[in-house]
mmCIF file of C-alpha atoms and ligand atoms in Angstrom:
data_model
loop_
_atom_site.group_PDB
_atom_site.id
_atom_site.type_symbol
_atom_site.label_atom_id
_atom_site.label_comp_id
_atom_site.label_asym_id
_atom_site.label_seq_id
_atom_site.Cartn_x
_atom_site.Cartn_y
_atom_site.Cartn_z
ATOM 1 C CA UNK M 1194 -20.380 13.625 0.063
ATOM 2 C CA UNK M 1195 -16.911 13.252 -1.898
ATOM 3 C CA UNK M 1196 -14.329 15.069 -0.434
ATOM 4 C CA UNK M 1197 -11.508 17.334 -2.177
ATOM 5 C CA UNK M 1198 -8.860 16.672 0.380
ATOM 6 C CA UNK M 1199 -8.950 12.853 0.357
ATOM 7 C CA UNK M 1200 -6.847 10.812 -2.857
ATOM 8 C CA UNK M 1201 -7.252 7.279 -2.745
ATOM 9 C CA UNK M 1202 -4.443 5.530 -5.008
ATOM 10 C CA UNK M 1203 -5.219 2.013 -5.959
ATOM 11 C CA UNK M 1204 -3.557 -0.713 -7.809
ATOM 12 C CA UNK M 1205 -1.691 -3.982 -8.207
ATOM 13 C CA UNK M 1206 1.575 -4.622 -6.288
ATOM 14 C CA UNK M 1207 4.759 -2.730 -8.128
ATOM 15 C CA UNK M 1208 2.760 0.131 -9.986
ATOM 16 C CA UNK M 1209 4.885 2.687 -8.302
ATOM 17 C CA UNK M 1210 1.818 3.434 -5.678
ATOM 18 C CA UNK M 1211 4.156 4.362 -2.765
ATOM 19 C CA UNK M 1212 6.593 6.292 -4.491
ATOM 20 C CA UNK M 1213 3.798 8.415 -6.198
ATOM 21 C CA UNK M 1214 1.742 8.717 -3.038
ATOM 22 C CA UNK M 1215 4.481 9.552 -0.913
ATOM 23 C CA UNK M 1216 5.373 12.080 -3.604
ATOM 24 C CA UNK M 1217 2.058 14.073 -4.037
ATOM 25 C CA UNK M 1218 1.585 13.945 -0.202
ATOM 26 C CA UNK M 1219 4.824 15.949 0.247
ATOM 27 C CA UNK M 1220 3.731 18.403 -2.413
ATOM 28 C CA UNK M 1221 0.147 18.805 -1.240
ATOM 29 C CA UNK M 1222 1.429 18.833 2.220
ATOM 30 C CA UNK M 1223 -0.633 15.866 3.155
ATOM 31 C CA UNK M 1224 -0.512 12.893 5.142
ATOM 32 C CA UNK M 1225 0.709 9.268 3.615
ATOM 33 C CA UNK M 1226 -0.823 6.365 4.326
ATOM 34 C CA UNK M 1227 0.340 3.098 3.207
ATOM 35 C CA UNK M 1228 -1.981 0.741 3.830
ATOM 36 C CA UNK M 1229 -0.093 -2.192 2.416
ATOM 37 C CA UNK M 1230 2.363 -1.886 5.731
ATOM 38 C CA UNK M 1231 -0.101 -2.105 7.910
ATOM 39 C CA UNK M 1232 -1.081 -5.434 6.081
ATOM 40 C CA UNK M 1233 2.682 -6.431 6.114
ATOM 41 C CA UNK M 1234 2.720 -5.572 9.967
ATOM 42 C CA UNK M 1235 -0.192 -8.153 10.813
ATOM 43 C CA UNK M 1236 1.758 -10.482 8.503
ATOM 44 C CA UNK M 1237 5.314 -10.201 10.120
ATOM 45 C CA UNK M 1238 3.584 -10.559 13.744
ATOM 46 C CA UNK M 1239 1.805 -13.635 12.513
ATOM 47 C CA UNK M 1240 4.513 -15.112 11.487
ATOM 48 C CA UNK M 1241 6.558 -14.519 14.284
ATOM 49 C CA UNK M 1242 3.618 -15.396 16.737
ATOM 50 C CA UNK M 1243 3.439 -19.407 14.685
ATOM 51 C CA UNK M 1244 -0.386 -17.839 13.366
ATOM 52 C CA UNK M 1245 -1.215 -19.906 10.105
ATOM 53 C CA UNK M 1246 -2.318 -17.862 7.725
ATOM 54 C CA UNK M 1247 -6.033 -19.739 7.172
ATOM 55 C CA UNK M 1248 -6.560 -19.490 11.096
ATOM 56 C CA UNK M 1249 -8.807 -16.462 10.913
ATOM 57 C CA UNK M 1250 -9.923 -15.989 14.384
ATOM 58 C CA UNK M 1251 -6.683 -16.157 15.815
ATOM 59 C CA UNK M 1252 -5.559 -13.253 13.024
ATOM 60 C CA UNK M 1253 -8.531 -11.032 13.391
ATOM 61 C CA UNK M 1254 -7.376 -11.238 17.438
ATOM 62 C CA UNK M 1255 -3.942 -10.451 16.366
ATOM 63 C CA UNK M 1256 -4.559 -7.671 14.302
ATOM 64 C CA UNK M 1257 -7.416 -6.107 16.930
ATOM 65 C CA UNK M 1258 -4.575 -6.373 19.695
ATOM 66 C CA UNK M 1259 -1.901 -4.986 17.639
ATOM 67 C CA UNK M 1260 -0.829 -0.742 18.495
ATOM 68 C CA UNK M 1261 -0.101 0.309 14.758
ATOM 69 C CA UNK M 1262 1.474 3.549 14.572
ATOM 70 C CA UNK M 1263 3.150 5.335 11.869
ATOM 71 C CA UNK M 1264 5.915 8.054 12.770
ATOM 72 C CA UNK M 1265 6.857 11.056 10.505
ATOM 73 C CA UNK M 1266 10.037 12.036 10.757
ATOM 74 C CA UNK M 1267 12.469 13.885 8.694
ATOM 75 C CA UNK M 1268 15.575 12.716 9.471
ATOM 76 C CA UNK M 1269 14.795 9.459 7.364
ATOM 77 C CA UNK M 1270 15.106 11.760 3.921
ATOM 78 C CA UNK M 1271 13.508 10.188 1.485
ATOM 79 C CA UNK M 1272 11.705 7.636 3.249
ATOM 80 C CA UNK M 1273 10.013 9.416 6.062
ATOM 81 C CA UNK M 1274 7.142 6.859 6.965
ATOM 82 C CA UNK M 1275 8.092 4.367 9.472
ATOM 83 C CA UNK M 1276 5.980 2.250 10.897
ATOM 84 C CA UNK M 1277 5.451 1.144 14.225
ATOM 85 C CA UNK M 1278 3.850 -1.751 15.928
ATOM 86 C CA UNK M 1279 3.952 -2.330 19.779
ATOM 87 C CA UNK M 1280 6.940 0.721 19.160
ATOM 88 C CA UNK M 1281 9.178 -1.204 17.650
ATOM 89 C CA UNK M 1282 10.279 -0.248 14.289
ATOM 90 C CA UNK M 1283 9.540 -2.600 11.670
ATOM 91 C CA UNK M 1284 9.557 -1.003 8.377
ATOM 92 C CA UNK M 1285 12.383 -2.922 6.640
ATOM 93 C CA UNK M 1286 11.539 -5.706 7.805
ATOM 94 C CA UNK M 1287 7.881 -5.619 6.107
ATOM 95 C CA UNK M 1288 9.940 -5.816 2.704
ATOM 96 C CA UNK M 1289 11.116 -9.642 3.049
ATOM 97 C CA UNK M 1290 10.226 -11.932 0.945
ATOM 98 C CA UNK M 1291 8.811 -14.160 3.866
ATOM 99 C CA UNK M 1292 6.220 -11.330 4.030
ATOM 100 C CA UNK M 1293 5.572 -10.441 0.645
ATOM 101 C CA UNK M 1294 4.515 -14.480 0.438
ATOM 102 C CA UNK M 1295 2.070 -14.743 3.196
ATOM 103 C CA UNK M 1296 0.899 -11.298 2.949
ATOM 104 C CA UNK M 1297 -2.347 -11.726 0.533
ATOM 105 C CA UNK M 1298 -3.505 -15.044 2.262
ATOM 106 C CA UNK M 1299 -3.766 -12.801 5.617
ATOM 107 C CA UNK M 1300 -5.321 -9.787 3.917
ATOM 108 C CA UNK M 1301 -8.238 -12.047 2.319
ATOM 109 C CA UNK M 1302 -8.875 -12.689 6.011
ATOM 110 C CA UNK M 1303 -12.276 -10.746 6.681
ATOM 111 C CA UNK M 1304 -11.701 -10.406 10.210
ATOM 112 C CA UNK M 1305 -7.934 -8.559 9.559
ATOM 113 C CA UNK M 1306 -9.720 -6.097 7.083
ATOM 114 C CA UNK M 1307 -12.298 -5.004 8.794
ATOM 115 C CA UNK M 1308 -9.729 -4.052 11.568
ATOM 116 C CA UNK M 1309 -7.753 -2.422 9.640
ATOM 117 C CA UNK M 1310 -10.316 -0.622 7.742
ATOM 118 C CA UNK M 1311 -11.319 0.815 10.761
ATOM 119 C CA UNK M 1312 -8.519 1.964 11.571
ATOM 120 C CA UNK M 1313 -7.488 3.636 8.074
ATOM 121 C CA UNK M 1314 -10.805 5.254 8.138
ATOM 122 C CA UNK M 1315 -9.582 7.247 11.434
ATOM 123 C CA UNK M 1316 -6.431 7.617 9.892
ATOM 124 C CA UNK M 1317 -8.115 9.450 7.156
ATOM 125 C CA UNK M 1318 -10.577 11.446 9.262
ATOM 126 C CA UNK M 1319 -9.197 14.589 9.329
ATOM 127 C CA UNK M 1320 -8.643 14.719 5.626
ATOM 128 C CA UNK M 1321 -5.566 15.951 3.560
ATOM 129 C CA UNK M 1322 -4.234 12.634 2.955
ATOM 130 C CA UNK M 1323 -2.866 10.327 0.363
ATOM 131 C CA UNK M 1324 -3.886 6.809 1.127
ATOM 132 C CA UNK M 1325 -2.354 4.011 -1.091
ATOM 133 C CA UNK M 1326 -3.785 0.357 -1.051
ATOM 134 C CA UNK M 1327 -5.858 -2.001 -2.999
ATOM 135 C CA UNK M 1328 -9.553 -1.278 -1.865
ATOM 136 C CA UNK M 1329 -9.198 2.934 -1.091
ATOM 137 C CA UNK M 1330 -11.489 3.739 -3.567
ATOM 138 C CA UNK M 1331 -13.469 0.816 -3.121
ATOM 139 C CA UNK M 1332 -13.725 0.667 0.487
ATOM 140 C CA UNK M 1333 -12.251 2.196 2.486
ATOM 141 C CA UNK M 1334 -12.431 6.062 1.637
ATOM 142 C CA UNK M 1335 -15.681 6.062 -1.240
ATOM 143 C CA UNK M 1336 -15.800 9.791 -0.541
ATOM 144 C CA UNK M 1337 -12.666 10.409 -1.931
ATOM 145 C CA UNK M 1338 -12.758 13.385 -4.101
ATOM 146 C CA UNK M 1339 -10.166 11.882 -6.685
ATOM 147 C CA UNK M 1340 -9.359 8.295 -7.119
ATOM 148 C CA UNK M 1341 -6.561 6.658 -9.158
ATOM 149 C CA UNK M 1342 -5.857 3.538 -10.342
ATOM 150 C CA UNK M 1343 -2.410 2.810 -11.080
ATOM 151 C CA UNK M 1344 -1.411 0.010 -13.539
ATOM 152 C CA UNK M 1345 1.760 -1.078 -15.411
ATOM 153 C CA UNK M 1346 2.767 -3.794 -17.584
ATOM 154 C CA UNK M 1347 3.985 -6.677 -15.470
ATOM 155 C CA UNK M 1348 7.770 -6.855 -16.745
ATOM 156 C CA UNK M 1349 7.699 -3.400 -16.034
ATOM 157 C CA UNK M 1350 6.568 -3.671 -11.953
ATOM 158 C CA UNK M 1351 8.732 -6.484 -11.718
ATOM 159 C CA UNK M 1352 11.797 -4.328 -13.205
ATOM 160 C CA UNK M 1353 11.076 -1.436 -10.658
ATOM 161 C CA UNK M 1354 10.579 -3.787 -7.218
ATOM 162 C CA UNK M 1355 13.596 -5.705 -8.612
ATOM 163 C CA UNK M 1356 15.611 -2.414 -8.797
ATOM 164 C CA UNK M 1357 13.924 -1.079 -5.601
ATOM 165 C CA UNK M 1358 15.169 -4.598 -3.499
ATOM 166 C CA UNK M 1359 18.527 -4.176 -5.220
ATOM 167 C CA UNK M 1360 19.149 -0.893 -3.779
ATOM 168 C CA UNK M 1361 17.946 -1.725 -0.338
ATOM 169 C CA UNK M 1362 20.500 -4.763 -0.581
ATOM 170 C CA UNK M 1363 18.108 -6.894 -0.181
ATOM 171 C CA UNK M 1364 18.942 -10.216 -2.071
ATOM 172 C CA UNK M 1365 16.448 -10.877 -5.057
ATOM 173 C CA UNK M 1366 16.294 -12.714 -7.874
ATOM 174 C CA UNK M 1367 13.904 -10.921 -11.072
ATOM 175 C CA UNK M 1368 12.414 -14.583 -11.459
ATOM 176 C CA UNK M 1369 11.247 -15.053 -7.609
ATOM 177 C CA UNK M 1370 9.892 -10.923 -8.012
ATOM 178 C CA UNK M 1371 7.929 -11.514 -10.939
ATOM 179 C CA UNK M 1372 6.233 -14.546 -9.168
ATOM 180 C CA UNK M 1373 5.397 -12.702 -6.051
ATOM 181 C CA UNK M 1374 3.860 -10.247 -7.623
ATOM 182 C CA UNK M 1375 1.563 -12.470 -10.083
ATOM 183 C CA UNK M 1376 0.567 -14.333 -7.349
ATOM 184 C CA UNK M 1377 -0.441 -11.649 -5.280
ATOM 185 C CA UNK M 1378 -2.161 -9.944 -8.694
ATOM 186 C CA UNK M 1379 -3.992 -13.465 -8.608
ATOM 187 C CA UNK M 1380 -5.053 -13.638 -5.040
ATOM 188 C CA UNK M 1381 -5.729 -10.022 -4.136
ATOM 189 C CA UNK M 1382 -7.940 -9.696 -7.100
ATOM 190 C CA UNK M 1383 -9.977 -12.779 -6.973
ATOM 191 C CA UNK M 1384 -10.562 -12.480 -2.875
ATOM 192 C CA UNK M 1385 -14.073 -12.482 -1.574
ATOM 193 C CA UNK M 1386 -13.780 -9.093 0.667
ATOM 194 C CA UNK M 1387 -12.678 -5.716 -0.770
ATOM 195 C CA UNK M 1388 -10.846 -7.543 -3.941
ATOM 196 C CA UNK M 1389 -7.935 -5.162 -5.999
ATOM 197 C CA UNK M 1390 -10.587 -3.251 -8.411
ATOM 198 C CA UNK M 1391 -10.813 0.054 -10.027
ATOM 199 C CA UNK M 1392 -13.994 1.949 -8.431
ATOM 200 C CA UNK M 1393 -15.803 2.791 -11.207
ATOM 201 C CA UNK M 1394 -15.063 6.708 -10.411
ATOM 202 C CA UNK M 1395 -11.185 6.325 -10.544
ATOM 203 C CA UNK M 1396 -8.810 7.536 -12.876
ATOM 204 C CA UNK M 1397 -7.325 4.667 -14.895
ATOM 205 C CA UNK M 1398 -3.170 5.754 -15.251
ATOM 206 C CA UNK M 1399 -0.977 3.216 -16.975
ATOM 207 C CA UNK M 1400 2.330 4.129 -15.865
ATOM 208 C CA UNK M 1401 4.585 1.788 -18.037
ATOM 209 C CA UNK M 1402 6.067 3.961 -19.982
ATOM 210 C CA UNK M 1403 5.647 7.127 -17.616
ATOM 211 C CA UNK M 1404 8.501 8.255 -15.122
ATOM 212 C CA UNK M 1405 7.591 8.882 -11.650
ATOM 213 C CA UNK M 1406 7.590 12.586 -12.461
ATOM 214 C CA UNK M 1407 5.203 12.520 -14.764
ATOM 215 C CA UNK M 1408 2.772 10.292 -12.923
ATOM 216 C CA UNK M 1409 2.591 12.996 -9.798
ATOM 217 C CA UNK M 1410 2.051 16.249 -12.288
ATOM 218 C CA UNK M 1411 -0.753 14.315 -14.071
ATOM 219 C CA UNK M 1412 -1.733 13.481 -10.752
ATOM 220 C CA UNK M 1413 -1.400 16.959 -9.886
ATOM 221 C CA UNK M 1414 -3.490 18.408 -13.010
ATOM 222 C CA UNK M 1415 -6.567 16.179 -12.238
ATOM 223 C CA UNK M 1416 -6.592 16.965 -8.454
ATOM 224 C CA UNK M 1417 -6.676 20.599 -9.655
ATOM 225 C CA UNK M 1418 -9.641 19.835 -11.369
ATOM 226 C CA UNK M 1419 -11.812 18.086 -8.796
HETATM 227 O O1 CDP B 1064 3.889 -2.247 -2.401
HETATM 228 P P1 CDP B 1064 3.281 -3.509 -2.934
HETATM 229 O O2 CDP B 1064 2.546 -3.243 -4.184
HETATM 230 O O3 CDP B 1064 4.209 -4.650 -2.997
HETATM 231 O O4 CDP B 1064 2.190 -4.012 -1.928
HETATM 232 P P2 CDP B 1064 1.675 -3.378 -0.590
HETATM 233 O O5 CDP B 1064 0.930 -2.122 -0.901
HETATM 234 O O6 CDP B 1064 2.784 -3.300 0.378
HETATM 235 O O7 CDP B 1064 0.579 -4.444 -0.115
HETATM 236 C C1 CDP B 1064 0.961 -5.739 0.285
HETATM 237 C C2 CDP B 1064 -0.251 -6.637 0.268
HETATM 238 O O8 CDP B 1064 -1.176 -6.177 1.257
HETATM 239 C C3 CDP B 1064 -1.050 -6.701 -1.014
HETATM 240 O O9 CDP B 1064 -0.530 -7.655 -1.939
HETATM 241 C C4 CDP B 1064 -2.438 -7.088 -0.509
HETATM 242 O O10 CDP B 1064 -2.528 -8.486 -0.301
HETATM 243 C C5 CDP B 1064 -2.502 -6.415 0.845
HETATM 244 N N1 CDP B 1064 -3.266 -5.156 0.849
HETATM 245 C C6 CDP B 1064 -4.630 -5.210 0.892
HETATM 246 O O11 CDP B 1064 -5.198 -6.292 0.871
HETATM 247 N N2 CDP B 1064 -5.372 -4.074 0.986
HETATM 248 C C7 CDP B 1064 -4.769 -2.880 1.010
HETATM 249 N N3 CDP B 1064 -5.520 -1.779 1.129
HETATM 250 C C8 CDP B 1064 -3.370 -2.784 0.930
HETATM 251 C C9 CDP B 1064 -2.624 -3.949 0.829
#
C-alpha cells in the first residue's frame, strides 16, 4: 500500500537531489535521508581499511559491521545532516574526490546494498521522510506515495557540483567533475543490482533550467496532490 508520508527522490549524481530533499524535508517537517552518504561512508572506511573495491565479501563484512548514524542538529545551519560512523564525524570527508571515484564500484557490490537497504528501510519506517538516492523508488521504498526523478543536462550538474566544491574550498577542476560524474552516470546505471532508473510511477523533473526554488514548490504542488 503506497504511502503519503514517504518521497523517494531519485536521480543521477549532480541533479540537485540533496539540496531539494533537504529542502522539502524542512518544509514538510520530515526526516532527510541521504542515502548516497551512507554509500560514501562504506567507501571512505574501505579505503582506509586497504578493502579493494571488487573484494565483495570483505565489503559486505565491512558495511554489516559498520554503526551508521546520522545526527540532526541545528547548529550546523544550512547543512544539518551529519553523518556518523563508529561516532566519528565524517561528513566532509565523504565529498573527496578519492571517494567520489571508488564510490559506484562499492555500491554495485550486492552484498553492501542489501545492507544498506536494510537499513534505509528502518530508517524510513516511521514515515515522514525524504529519502534521496538512486534506487528509492525502485527499491528501496516502492510504497512511496510520490516519487521523483530528478534529471539535468550534464554541463549543467557539472556547473552546480563544480560551484558546490568551490565553495566548500575544496580544490576542483570542472574537467575532473564532469568525468566523475559521467562515469558514475555510466556505472550506476548499467549495474546488475538496483541500477539508477526511473520507477515507472515517478515524476520525471528536468531541472536544467529550473532554480532550486522552483524544483521544491513543484515538488510541493504534486505532493499536495497524492
Ligand atoms: O550527490 P551525488 O549525486 O554526487 O551522489 P550521492 O547521492 O552522494 O551518491 C554517491 C554514489 O553512491 C552514487 O554515484 C552511487 O554509486 C551510490 N548510491 C547508490 O548506489 N544507491 C543509492 N541509493 C545512493 C547512492
Amino acid at each position: 500500500m503506497k504511502d503519503r508520508t514517504v518521497i523517494a527522490v531519485d536521480g543521477p549524481a549532480g541533479a540537485g537531489k540533496s539540496t531539494v530533499s533537504r529542502a522539502l524535508a524542512r518544509q514538510l517537517e520530515y526526516v532527510y535521508i541521504d542515502t548516497g552518504a551512507m554509500y560514501r561512508a562504506v567507501t571512505l572506511m574501505a579505503i582506509r581499511r586497504g578493502i579493494a573495491a571488487d573484494d565483495a565479501e570483505a565489503l559486505g563484512d565491512l558495511a554489516s559491521a559498520l554503526h551508521i548514524t546520522f545526527r540532526f542538529d541545528e547548529k550546523y545551519g544550512s547543512e544539518p545532516n551529519r553523518i556518523l560512523v563508529d561516532g566519528e564525524d565524517v561528513s566532509e570527508e565523504i565529498r573527496t574526490t578519492a571517494v567520489s571515484s571508488l564510490v559506484s564500484p562499492v555500491s554495485a557490490v550486492p552484498e553492501v546494498r542489501s545492507v544498506l537497504t536494510r537499513q534505509q528501510r528502518e530508517l524510513a519506517g516511521q514515515g515522514k521522510v525524504v529519502m534521496d538516492g538512486r534506487d528509492i523508488g525502485t527499491t528501496v521504498l516502492p510504497q512511496a506515495g510520490l516519487k521523483i526523478f530528478l534529471t539535468a543536462s550534464l554541463e549543467e550538474r557539472v556547473q552546480r557540483r563544480y560551484k558546490e566544491m568551490k565553495n566548500k574550498g575544496l580544490s576542483v577542476e570542472a574537467d575532473e567533475v564532469k568525468k566523475n560524474l559521467m562515469h558514475r552516470d555510466e556505472y550506476d546505471s548499467s549495474r546488475k543490482t538496483s541500477p539508477l532508473a526511473k520507477a515507472d510511477d515517478a515524476v520525471l523533473l528536468d531541472t536544467t533550467h529550473m532554480s532550486i526554488e522552483e524544483v521544491v514548490r513543484e515538488i510541493i504542488r504534486l505532493y499536495k496532490g497524492v
